[in-house]
Amino acid sequence: MKIRFSLSIAAVSALVFTACNQETAAPAAAPQPTKVVVEADTSVRAELFEDPHSYSREESKVTHLNWEAAVDFEKEVITANAVWTLEEGHGDTVIFDIKDLQVNEVLVDGSRALFAIEGDDPLLGSALVVPAPGAKTISILYKTSPEAEALQWYPAELTQGKRQPFLFTQSQAILARTWVPCQDRPGVRFTYEATVKVPKEVLALMSASNPTQKNDEGIYEFSMPQPIPSYLLALGVGDLAFIPLGERSGVYAEPEMVRNAAYEFAQTEDMIADAEEMYGPYYWGRYDMLVLPPSFPFGGMENPRLTFLTPTVVVGDMSLVSLIAHELAHSWSGNLVTNATWNDFWINEGFTVYFEMRIMEKLYGVDFADMLEALSYDDLQKELAVMLEENVEATSLKQDLKGKNPDDGVNAIAYDKGFHFLRLCENTVGREKWDEFLTYYFDKYKFKTMVTEVFLQELAGVMTQEQWDKVGVEQWVYGTGLPVNCPFPASNRFVVVDDAVAMMLNVDPDAADARSMAYLPQETTIRWTTQEWLRYIRGLEAGGATEGHYALADGNYGFSGSPNPEIVAAWYSAILKTGFEGYDNDIYTKKVESFLGSVGRRKFIVPMYQSMLEGDEKRQAWAKKIYMDSRASYHPLAQGTLDALFAEQM
Ligand code: BES
Ligand code: ZN
């Protein structure tokens, strides 16, 4: 029989507490399996939805933004007026989050008003407190600082065309406040309009309706009629061209890159159609993509109507488009049904990885999706091993990030543990029923926020008590480590790769015929995609390949000179730990330096620097030198991560 009870705060903390005291626990050892249900107990709800990363308050929320801004590339500042419409019946004071903003004037319903700036937290910034009883609008005139963490000002010399500078924003998680005074938390949604003035040589784009061409005035109008949270506010400015991909989608990039990008992303329309077929309508009108300079610290960012992308996925063979599937999937999981606070980040990312895999399976077949899932599983195991040593609490899906940077929650737990949990749920209830459930879930909670506990309540509706217990739902969500019933993704295509790895590791690198012994026939490797090569490289690494093995592999397959950034990063992360200096030392040195000097994607460069710092003194000194030379070209977010990494080493 199903047991339901209304969850009290004590029950939540007890759950979290007991769970955190356990290492990787088998479901059998889980706390008494009882379906958890959050009913309309308002104090419980308030606590779960309370955001530790914003000064703004529930009783005084905004509903709409009218943003007028001018972008000054010379001074590297944005000067703007943010006019906020307030929710009816709001409280007497309205609070906004700001960080490194110079607030010049505040108008309440059009008249100059008093305001206070309170607090100065290195993580959260300050509260802009505006007394505004009964007011309809608050207008804030302000200027950004050149240090604004959300903004990357990219000099013309570093762009592909070398003609015009580039600017892009990255608001997630709590950086919107460094370029727009806002209620910077995912629990507040608003619609927006904007007018942005830029130099007339460049085009401005936002997470909104977008122009496709430059105009002579350099003034662009935007509108986002669907309510979004602040972390999805985005602006990109540069020398950009547009190529439509179909009815609803297209790609913006520098003219030098846009054709390649359009080729690479040619299947975007199919992805949208597949996603809609599985989980319901795409609510955002168009789906366009903007290819950013290589310093973009992420693979992608799901800014609504305009996904931001790293250029490192444009490799020529479409092998890395699962990134598009991922960012597109966020149009449902994340942008439509949004984690209420960053404590529930897995609600955004775990669901999105799950959805990404489903799109990839539908479009490229189960064998391809299996490879992606196996790589996700490997990532999870690798990160878990470290986290279980260093920070066990961080291995639960539900997090308590109060006092911490929400960036700390961006790891394989939210993404890959979250994904595997949902895959287990699917396996347990059956795909048909599960898909029906997800369609219902996205529809019921569209344009709303979601906390883990409400999701569990919904989940309780689709599972029998027996299934719930078998999965060990609470253990998965509140427990640490990886439950033993985690589905293991087996991949046919990786069986071949793993055999190849074993063959290589069996070769004695000093033997006369070593090179041919370790060589895989072209018929085998010709069809290998990036994923197979990644598995191969990681397999060598995990299998304890020696410098001799790496030399053979490099000689046979030319990894050191690969034009594919995903392969380059994996390869160098592996060999930089060893004494092996590439099959051709010249290529090796130049490639490492030029890669780290131009690419700023954290997923690539952090492991490379880490590997170098694990090496001897010479290599550590080399890492420091490269970092000093390259730091200025990295995004503030990547700088932050790497500063911390290097500080640890000192
Ligand atoms: N929304 C994230 C990126 C993000 C998360 C930025 C948290 C800032 C804070 C985006 O959708 C993402 O997950 N990107 C991944 C893509 C990958 C998992 C396919 C990335 O950039 O690596
Ligand atoms: Zn994501």
XYZ file of C-alpha atoms and ligand atoms in Angstrom:
673
model
C 0.000 0.000 0.000
C 1.184 3.515 -0.732
C 1.886 5.563 2.339
C 1.659 9.292 1.906
C 2.465 11.957 4.389
C 3.044 15.604 4.299
C 6.727 16.355 4.528
C 7.803 18.543 7.408
C 11.010 20.524 7.581
C 12.239 18.118 10.233
C 11.542 15.240 7.897
C 13.460 16.893 5.085
C 16.480 17.615 7.224
C 16.339 14.205 8.830
C 16.302 12.674 5.407
C 19.201 14.722 4.197
C 21.063 14.146 7.402
C 20.737 10.379 7.508
C 21.514 10.208 3.857
C 24.698 12.210 4.174
C 26.035 9.885 6.796
C 26.107 7.019 4.416
C 28.744 6.130 1.919
C 27.733 4.595 -1.393
C 24.857 2.648 0.005
C 22.896 -0.156 -1.505
C 19.181 0.495 -1.788
C 18.709 -2.191 0.805
C 20.401 0.045 3.363
C 18.257 3.029 2.413
C 16.124 4.852 4.962
C 12.640 3.430 5.373
C 11.246 3.676 1.876
C 8.191 5.830 2.083
C 6.943 7.998 -0.684
C 7.578 11.594 0.169
C 4.831 14.004 -0.664
C 4.862 17.744 -0.266
C 1.341 18.906 0.272
C 0.116 22.442 0.478
C 1.885 23.088 3.759
C 2.961 26.621 3.021
C 5.806 26.927 5.503
C 7.464 23.809 4.124
C 7.034 25.060 0.624
C 8.425 28.464 1.518
C 11.540 26.890 2.948
C 12.112 24.684 -0.076
C 11.664 27.561 -2.469
C 13.794 29.999 -0.461
C 16.792 31.117 -2.455
C 20.074 31.510 -0.566
C 21.686 33.328 -3.497
C 19.473 36.369 -3.862
C 18.639 39.366 -1.722
C 15.279 39.784 -3.434
C 12.089 38.843 -1.623
C 9.079 36.795 -2.507
C 6.601 39.531 -1.531
C 7.947 42.115 -3.981
C 8.555 40.587 -7.361
C 9.021 42.001 -10.820
C 7.056 40.851 -13.867
C 8.555 42.688 -16.837
C 11.753 44.428 -17.890
C 12.249 47.200 -20.355
C 15.970 47.509 -20.936
C 17.597 50.348 -22.836
C 21.306 49.993 -23.205
C 24.354 51.296 -25.010
C 27.421 49.122 -25.459
C 30.772 50.905 -25.322
C 33.600 48.679 -26.559
C 36.269 51.273 -25.855
C 35.501 51.685 -22.189
C 34.216 48.108 -21.920
C 31.052 49.185 -20.162
C 27.326 49.024 -20.773
C 25.306 52.078 -19.790
C 21.661 51.282 -19.305
C 18.260 52.005 -17.921
C 16.413 49.000 -16.550
C 12.718 49.735 -16.128
C 11.063 47.028 -14.057
C 7.310 46.508 -13.834
C 6.275 45.276 -10.403
C 3.794 42.573 -9.542
C 0.481 43.919 -8.351
C 0.021 44.006 -4.608
C 3.759 43.939 -3.893
C 5.310 44.914 -0.565
C 6.543 48.380 0.347
C 10.188 47.785 -0.483
C 11.555 46.169 -3.580
C 14.996 44.587 -3.564
C 17.273 43.916 -6.525
C 20.578 42.093 -6.717
C 23.519 44.071 -8.021
C 27.206 43.316 -8.255
C 29.884 45.733 -9.454
C 27.212 48.046 -10.864
C 27.361 51.779 -10.567
C 23.795 52.883 -9.841
C 23.338 56.524 -10.776
C 19.662 57.128 -10.309
C 16.473 55.330 -9.363
C 13.016 56.458 -10.435
C 9.832 55.151 -8.867
C 6.878 55.610 -11.218
C 8.979 58.131 -13.096
C 10.045 60.301 -10.137
C 13.492 60.401 -8.615
C 13.533 58.267 -5.520
C 15.757 57.335 -2.628
C 17.493 54.026 -2.608
C 20.023 52.186 -0.463
C 22.786 49.767 -1.339
C 23.278 47.210 1.395
C 25.877 44.520 1.881
C 28.920 43.786 -0.195
C 29.401 40.077 -0.466
C 32.181 38.723 -2.686
C 29.797 36.090 -4.021
C 26.368 37.692 -3.872
C 27.178 41.349 -4.388
C 24.803 43.878 -2.844
C 21.113 44.515 -2.321
C 19.657 47.551 -4.027
C 16.793 48.481 -1.742
C 14.092 50.727 -3.131
C 11.146 51.913 -1.042
C 8.245 51.884 -3.490
C 4.889 51.379 -1.783
C 2.124 50.843 -4.312
C 4.396 51.707 -7.238
C 4.008 50.260 -10.734
C 7.537 50.654 -12.059
C 11.078 51.151 -10.865
C 13.655 52.477 -13.230
C 17.353 52.006 -12.506
C 19.958 54.013 -14.411
C 23.349 52.402 -14.125
C 26.669 51.460 -15.625
C 28.489 48.129 -15.586
C 32.106 47.799 -14.504
C 34.858 46.577 -16.843
C 35.314 43.721 -14.345
C 31.702 42.519 -14.642
C 31.969 38.750 -14.348
C 29.154 38.017 -16.781
C 30.738 39.985 -19.584
C 33.552 39.000 -21.794
C 34.948 41.752 -23.938
C 36.907 40.114 -26.669
C 39.352 42.216 -28.664
C 39.080 42.266 -32.475
C 42.561 40.690 -32.886
C 41.391 37.520 -31.188
C 38.273 37.049 -33.305
C 38.409 35.017 -36.486
C 37.859 37.962 -38.757
C 40.102 40.244 -36.678
C 37.938 43.183 -37.764
C 35.515 43.837 -34.912
C 35.484 43.219 -31.186
C 33.033 40.764 -29.641
C 31.020 40.878 -26.455
C 29.045 38.090 -24.868
C 27.334 37.540 -21.551
C 27.071 34.461 -19.346
C 24.436 34.998 -16.665
C 24.019 31.534 -15.210
C 24.114 30.971 -12.326
C 24.186 34.294 -10.442
C 26.023 36.664 -12.739
C 23.092 38.454 -14.397
C 23.376 40.922 -11.514
C 26.762 42.058 -12.854
C 25.152 43.489 -15.989
C 21.475 44.073 -15.131
C 20.126 44.995 -11.679
C 17.585 42.209 -11.221
C 15.954 39.754 -8.876
C 18.620 37.279 -9.672
C 17.091 33.937 -8.837
C 15.440 31.257 -10.917
C 12.225 31.564 -8.891
C 11.366 34.973 -10.387
C 10.220 35.076 -14.004
C 9.636 38.092 -16.196
C 9.060 38.993 -19.813
C 11.307 41.581 -21.417
C 11.843 44.076 -24.158
C 15.100 45.753 -24.986
C 16.628 48.426 -27.159
C 20.354 48.119 -27.544
C 22.737 50.526 -29.216
C 26.022 49.155 -30.529
C 28.682 50.407 -32.965
C 27.213 50.127 -36.454
C 29.837 47.630 -37.632
C 28.475 44.945 -35.309
C 25.198 43.129 -34.769
C 23.498 42.716 -31.380
C 21.541 39.593 -30.406
C 19.688 38.623 -27.256
C 17.811 35.696 -25.721
C 14.745 37.089 -27.482
C 13.376 37.814 -30.960
C 16.417 38.703 -33.041
C 17.461 40.650 -36.120
C 19.263 38.785 -38.877
C 21.096 41.743 -40.342
C 22.990 44.799 -39.310
C 21.366 48.204 -39.733
C 22.873 51.650 -40.259
C 21.898 53.062 -36.885
C 23.294 50.201 -34.840
C 20.105 50.177 -32.777
C 18.299 46.869 -32.256
C 14.973 46.027 -30.667
C 14.231 42.806 -28.850
C 11.252 41.175 -27.310
C 10.887 38.084 -25.133
C 7.178 37.495 -24.579
C 7.585 34.285 -22.573
C 8.524 34.791 -18.920
C 12.112 33.796 -18.135
C 14.323 33.788 -15.052
C 17.262 36.221 -14.907
C 19.907 33.562 -15.554
C 18.566 33.321 -19.095
C 19.159 36.978 -19.897
C 21.772 37.101 -22.621
C 23.429 39.461 -25.037
C 25.940 38.812 -27.807
C 27.517 41.484 -29.986
C 29.930 40.986 -32.841
C 30.598 40.854 -36.534
C 27.963 38.229 -37.204
C 26.350 36.612 -40.200
C 23.208 34.490 -40.210
C 22.328 31.328 -42.116
C 18.828 29.870 -41.761
C 18.703 26.106 -41.244
C 14.979 25.682 -41.741
C 11.632 27.152 -40.767
C 12.363 27.741 -37.124
C 16.119 27.602 -36.730
C 19.301 29.197 -37.891
C 22.867 29.928 -36.941
C 24.764 33.135 -36.250
C 28.537 33.175 -36.329
C 31.426 35.211 -37.605
C 31.364 35.203 -41.417
C 34.513 33.022 -41.472
C 32.771 30.313 -39.484
C 29.090 30.522 -40.305
C 29.025 28.106 -43.258
C 30.856 25.398 -41.388
C 28.566 25.918 -38.439
C 25.469 25.680 -40.646
C 26.785 22.408 -42.063
C 27.579 21.029 -38.627
C 24.160 21.906 -37.199
C 22.114 20.929 -40.251
C 20.028 18.501 -38.219
C 18.690 21.049 -35.777
C 15.193 21.115 -37.305
C 14.978 17.343 -36.999
C 16.028 17.579 -33.389
C 13.306 20.095 -32.627
C 10.716 17.888 -34.319
C 11.931 14.794 -32.441
C 11.913 16.610 -29.124
C 8.381 17.883 -29.689
C 7.200 14.463 -30.684
C 8.463 13.046 -27.423
C 7.645 15.715 -24.856
C 5.261 18.284 -26.279
C 5.377 21.655 -28.002
C 8.408 23.892 -28.271
C 7.146 27.072 -26.632
C 9.762 29.593 -27.633
C 9.060 30.356 -31.273
C 12.441 30.162 -32.971
C 15.517 28.183 -32.015
C 18.659 29.920 -33.208
C 22.255 29.422 -32.211
C 25.142 31.808 -31.776
C 28.677 30.484 -32.184
C 30.928 32.392 -29.807
C 34.677 32.956 -29.761
C 36.724 30.024 -28.418
C 37.086 31.645 -25.003
C 33.469 30.787 -24.162
C 33.936 28.853 -20.913
C 31.177 26.315 -21.593
C 30.141 23.963 -24.324
C 26.775 25.600 -24.596
C 24.302 27.792 -22.781
C 20.577 27.405 -23.269
C 19.676 31.071 -23.624
C 16.076 30.946 -24.852
C 15.619 31.415 -28.587
C 19.390 31.764 -28.909
C 21.622 28.985 -27.631
C 25.215 30.133 -27.103
C 27.826 27.652 -28.327
C 31.520 27.013 -28.216
C 33.129 26.889 -31.674
C 34.969 23.743 -30.542
C 32.034 21.559 -31.612
C 32.355 22.620 -35.221
C 34.606 19.732 -36.206
C 33.235 18.865 -39.630
C 31.612 15.494 -39.017
C 28.603 16.388 -36.817
C 30.004 14.087 -34.160
C 29.551 16.574 -31.340
C 26.001 17.721 -31.935
C 24.733 16.071 -28.784
C 25.600 19.479 -27.388
C 22.828 20.974 -29.531
C 20.467 18.236 -28.393
C 21.386 19.163 -24.828
C 20.848 22.898 -25.147
C 17.671 22.364 -27.140
C 16.383 19.973 -24.469
C 16.742 22.775 -21.939
C 13.890 24.492 -23.786
C 11.768 22.025 -21.786
C 13.862 21.021 -18.786
C 15.229 24.243 -17.354
C 13.729 27.010 -19.388
C 10.138 25.782 -19.184
C 10.288 23.857 -15.913
C 12.964 25.617 -13.943
C 14.878 24.595 -10.843
C 13.434 26.757 -8.070
C 16.850 27.403 -6.564
C 20.357 26.186 -7.384
C 19.920 23.509 -4.696
C 17.772 21.709 -7.252
C 20.169 22.162 -10.167
C 19.884 18.462 -11.056
C 16.248 19.191 -11.941
C 17.646 21.283 -14.792
C 20.692 19.304 -15.831
C 19.855 15.692 -14.990
C 16.599 15.942 -16.915
C 18.372 17.665 -19.757
C 21.029 14.987 -20.112
C 18.246 12.387 -20.068
C 16.325 14.302 -22.744
C 19.537 14.851 -24.744
C 20.151 11.104 -24.821
C 16.609 10.468 -25.989
C 16.959 12.956 -28.833
C 20.282 11.424 -29.836
C 18.821 7.939 -29.740
C 15.901 8.992 -31.918
C 18.070 10.774 -34.435
C 21.268 8.709 -34.532
C 20.112 5.353 -33.227
C 20.624 3.421 -30.069
C 24.255 2.490 -30.752
C 25.300 6.100 -30.884
C 23.299 7.031 -27.788
C 24.859 4.060 -25.980
C 28.302 5.513 -26.544
C 27.249 8.870 -25.123
C 25.688 7.177 -22.138
C 28.779 5.093 -21.512
C 30.929 8.225 -21.611
C 28.560 9.891 -19.172
C 28.898 6.872 -16.877
C 32.690 7.063 -17.058
C 32.645 10.779 -16.256
C 30.456 10.058 -13.292
C 32.690 7.311 -11.939
C 35.780 9.423 -12.385
C 34.371 12.455 -10.608
C 32.732 10.365 -7.914
C 36.018 8.757 -6.987
C 37.460 12.180 -6.203
C 34.331 13.588 -4.590
C 33.821 10.653 -2.254
C 37.294 11.359 -0.918
C 37.034 15.105 -0.708
C 33.443 16.174 -0.420
C 30.932 13.407 0.182
C 27.919 15.665 0.723
C 28.340 17.086 -2.751
C 27.447 13.681 -4.197
C 23.712 13.916 -3.431
C 21.371 15.153 -6.098
C 19.636 17.541 -3.720
C 22.169 20.108 -2.589
C 22.432 22.688 0.140
C 24.463 25.462 -1.437
C 23.750 28.158 1.097
C 26.943 30.157 1.564
C 28.512 28.393 -1.404
C 28.961 29.318 -5.019
C 26.264 27.655 -7.132
C 29.101 26.916 -9.535
C 30.197 24.277 -6.986
C 27.141 22.278 -7.972
C 28.118 22.119 -11.628
C 29.492 18.586 -11.724
C 28.806 15.046 -12.814
C 26.382 14.545 -9.933
C 23.748 16.946 -11.241
C 24.332 15.873 -14.837
C 25.251 12.220 -14.875
C 23.963 10.878 -11.588
C 20.772 12.799 -12.343
C 20.603 11.235 -15.789
C 21.197 7.700 -14.542
C 18.543 8.095 -11.870
C 15.982 9.097 -14.493
C 17.080 6.283 -16.749
C 16.503 3.879 -13.855
C 13.029 5.366 -13.354
C 12.338 4.867 -17.050
C 13.549 1.274 -16.915
C 11.389 0.666 -13.892
C 8.061 2.035 -15.099
C 8.587 1.290 -18.792
C 9.316 3.742 -21.567
C 5.773 4.333 -22.724
C 4.412 5.232 -19.336
C 7.520 7.221 -18.508
C 7.258 9.338 -21.632
C 3.611 10.005 -20.942
C 4.594 11.094 -17.474
C 7.301 13.465 -18.689
C 4.957 15.017 -21.226
C 2.445 15.602 -18.453
C 5.178 16.984 -16.182
C 6.483 19.496 -18.734
C 2.955 20.602 -19.494
C 1.757 20.906 -15.920
C 4.780 22.878 -14.747
C 5.505 24.944 -17.828
C 6.782 28.429 -16.988
C 6.945 27.366 -13.351
C 9.645 26.413 -10.936
C 10.329 22.977 -9.580
C 11.854 21.659 -6.381
C 13.035 18.111 -5.926
C 10.265 17.397 -3.420
C 7.480 18.366 -5.797
C 9.055 16.240 -8.495
C 9.119 13.311 -6.062
C 5.462 13.881 -5.374
C 4.753 13.609 -9.083
C 7.017 10.604 -9.365
C 5.049 8.928 -6.592
C 2.051 9.171 -8.895
C 3.656 7.187 -11.692
C 5.325 4.445 -9.644
C 3.868 1.719 -7.514
C 5.130 1.500 -3.953
C 7.019 -1.600 -4.946
C 8.747 0.148 -7.835
C 9.533 3.122 -5.642
C 11.192 0.903 -3.086
C 13.047 -1.089 -5.695
C 14.518 2.065 -7.177
C 15.312 3.437 -3.737
C 14.167 6.891 -4.687
C 15.151 8.727 -1.494
C 18.526 7.072 -1.497
C 19.161 8.231 -5.041
C 18.068 11.776 -4.329
C 19.278 12.455 -0.797
C 21.907 9.775 -0.388
C 25.540 10.144 -1.276
C 27.569 8.132 -3.748
C 26.075 5.976 -6.452
C 23.504 3.324 -5.521
C 24.429 -0.137 -6.730
C 21.313 -0.413 -8.878
C 22.625 2.327 -11.172
C 22.003 1.155 -14.741
C 25.240 0.320 -16.495
C 25.263 1.546 -20.082
C 26.790 -1.128 -22.268
C 27.931 -0.033 -25.707
C 28.491 -2.395 -28.629
C 30.677 0.050 -30.409
C 32.867 0.464 -27.354
C 33.454 -3.270 -27.115
C 35.557 -2.927 -30.255
C 37.370 0.074 -28.822
C 38.045 -1.611 -25.506
C 39.536 -4.561 -27.389
C 41.768 -2.161 -29.254
C 42.905 -0.621 -25.984
C 43.662 -4.034 -24.539
C 45.597 -4.923 -27.668
C 47.706 -1.800 -27.340
C 48.366 -2.307 -23.656
C 49.519 -5.859 -24.388
C 52.174 -4.680 -26.786
C 55.707 -4.301 -25.559
C 56.563 -0.829 -26.870
C 60.234 -1.793 -27.174
C 59.593 -4.784 -29.397
C 60.726 -4.441 -32.996
C 57.258 -4.962 -34.444
C 55.484 -2.925 -31.764
C 54.083 -0.355 -34.097
C 52.394 -2.761 -36.444
C 51.264 -4.940 -33.530
C 49.438 -1.980 -32.056
C 48.018 -0.738 -35.323
C 44.307 -1.012 -35.935
C 43.310 -1.696 -39.514
C 41.778 1.235 -41.323
C 38.540 -0.684 -41.871
C 38.110 -0.555 -38.118
C 38.967 3.044 -37.428
C 37.629 4.702 -40.549
C 34.135 4.871 -39.105
C 35.210 5.802 -35.616
C 33.651 9.001 -34.388
C 34.986 11.371 -31.760
C 33.334 9.226 -29.073
C 35.303 6.123 -30.015
C 38.565 8.004 -30.020
C 37.752 9.511 -26.644
C 37.050 6.068 -25.255
C 40.315 4.854 -26.745
C 42.380 7.631 -25.198
C 40.657 7.364 -21.833
C 41.071 3.605 -21.986
C 44.808 3.960 -22.448
C 44.928 6.384 -19.555
C 42.848 4.228 -17.233
C 44.769 1.117 -18.254
C 48.084 2.617 -17.205
C 49.587 3.184 -20.649
C 53.281 3.971 -20.552
C 55.116 6.633 -22.499
C 55.983 3.922 -24.982
C 52.317 3.108 -25.548
C 51.461 6.747 -26.021
C 54.279 7.071 -28.527
C 52.869 4.138 -30.500
C 49.352 5.532 -30.396
C 50.492 8.976 -31.460
C 52.608 7.530 -34.248
C 49.710 5.450 -35.511
C 46.861 7.931 -35.193
C 48.445 11.377 -34.928
C 46.556 12.523 -31.827
C 49.016 15.317 -31.067
C 48.174 17.034 -34.308
C 44.420 16.395 -34.254
C 42.217 19.247 -35.459
C 39.402 18.031 -33.169
C 39.524 20.008 -29.892
C 37.676 17.294 -27.982
C 40.371 14.763 -28.952
C 43.212 17.227 -28.442
C 42.027 17.992 -24.912
C 41.608 14.331 -23.953
C 44.938 13.411 -25.485
C 46.956 16.136 -23.853
C 45.210 15.677 -20.514
C 46.441 12.080 -20.655
C 49.995 12.579 -21.854
C 50.803 15.761 -19.950
C 50.798 13.666 -16.792
C 53.552 11.494 -18.202
C 56.987 12.287 -19.559
C 55.855 11.673 -23.131
C 56.311 14.751 -25.241
C 54.422 13.827 -28.352
C 55.536 11.891 -31.372
C 56.814 15.122 -32.768
C 58.020 17.387 -29.979
C 57.577 20.478 -32.058
C 53.905 19.806 -32.732
C 53.424 18.895 -29.092
C 54.830 22.113 -27.688
C 53.123 24.354 -30.194
C 49.793 22.595 -29.951
C 49.666 22.719 -26.163
C 50.594 26.385 -26.147
C 48.319 27.471 -28.939
C 45.397 25.399 -27.669
C 45.619 26.770 -24.140
C 46.267 30.214 -25.572
C 43.113 30.263 -27.643
C 40.507 27.871 -26.247
C 38.833 28.855 -22.990
C 36.343 26.009 -22.581
C 36.743 24.967 -18.970
C 36.018 21.303 -19.603
C 39.110 21.175 -21.826
C 41.616 23.480 -20.271
C 41.138 22.695 -16.587
C 42.106 19.004 -16.957
C 45.047 19.971 -19.167
C 46.425 22.401 -16.606
C 45.696 19.888 -13.860
C 47.734 17.261 -15.661
C 50.611 19.662 -16.157
C 50.566 20.584 -12.495
C 50.812 16.903 -11.642
C 54.024 16.688 -13.642
C 57.595 17.574 -12.685
C 58.799 21.078 -11.851
C 59.652 21.900 -15.413
C 56.161 21.066 -16.521
C 54.611 23.003 -13.658
C 56.661 26.041 -14.583
C 55.545 25.632 -18.182
C 51.892 25.510 -17.053
C 52.325 28.704 -15.066
C 53.941 30.475 -17.948
C 51.201 29.470 -20.376
C 48.552 30.509 -17.876
C 50.154 33.888 -17.318
C 50.296 34.481 -21.053
C 46.765 33.236 -21.691
C 44.827 34.358 -18.643
C 43.698 37.649 -20.139
C 42.033 35.872 -23.037
C 39.947 33.640 -20.742
C 36.464 34.397 -19.499
C 36.270 35.675 -15.896
C 34.620 32.372 -14.931
C 37.490 30.323 -16.323
C 39.971 32.714 -14.723
C 38.271 32.122 -11.367
C 38.490 28.337 -11.676
C 42.115 28.399 -12.798
C 43.234 30.988 -10.251
C 41.937 28.622 -7.594
C 43.689 25.650 -9.213
C 47.036 27.425 -9.370
C 46.638 28.835 -5.848
C 46.171 25.281 -4.548
C 49.496 24.330 -6.086
C 51.508 27.176 -4.608
N 23.391 25.476 -18.506
C 24.583 24.764 -18.751
C 25.826 25.574 -18.560
C 25.995 26.180 -17.190
C 25.627 25.497 -16.040
C 26.520 27.432 -17.058
C 25.768 26.100 -14.799
C 26.678 28.023 -15.823
C 26.297 27.347 -14.681
C 24.583 24.141 -20.138
O 23.351 23.694 -20.569
C 25.447 22.924 -20.078
O 25.084 22.028 -19.369
N 26.540 22.913 -20.790
C 27.415 21.775 -20.860
C 27.002 20.982 -22.050
C 27.192 19.535 -21.982
C 26.737 18.865 -20.728
C 26.532 18.898 -23.192
C 28.830 22.291 -21.051
O 28.978 23.472 -21.293
O 29.756 21.522 -20.923
Zn 22.805 21.907 -19.457
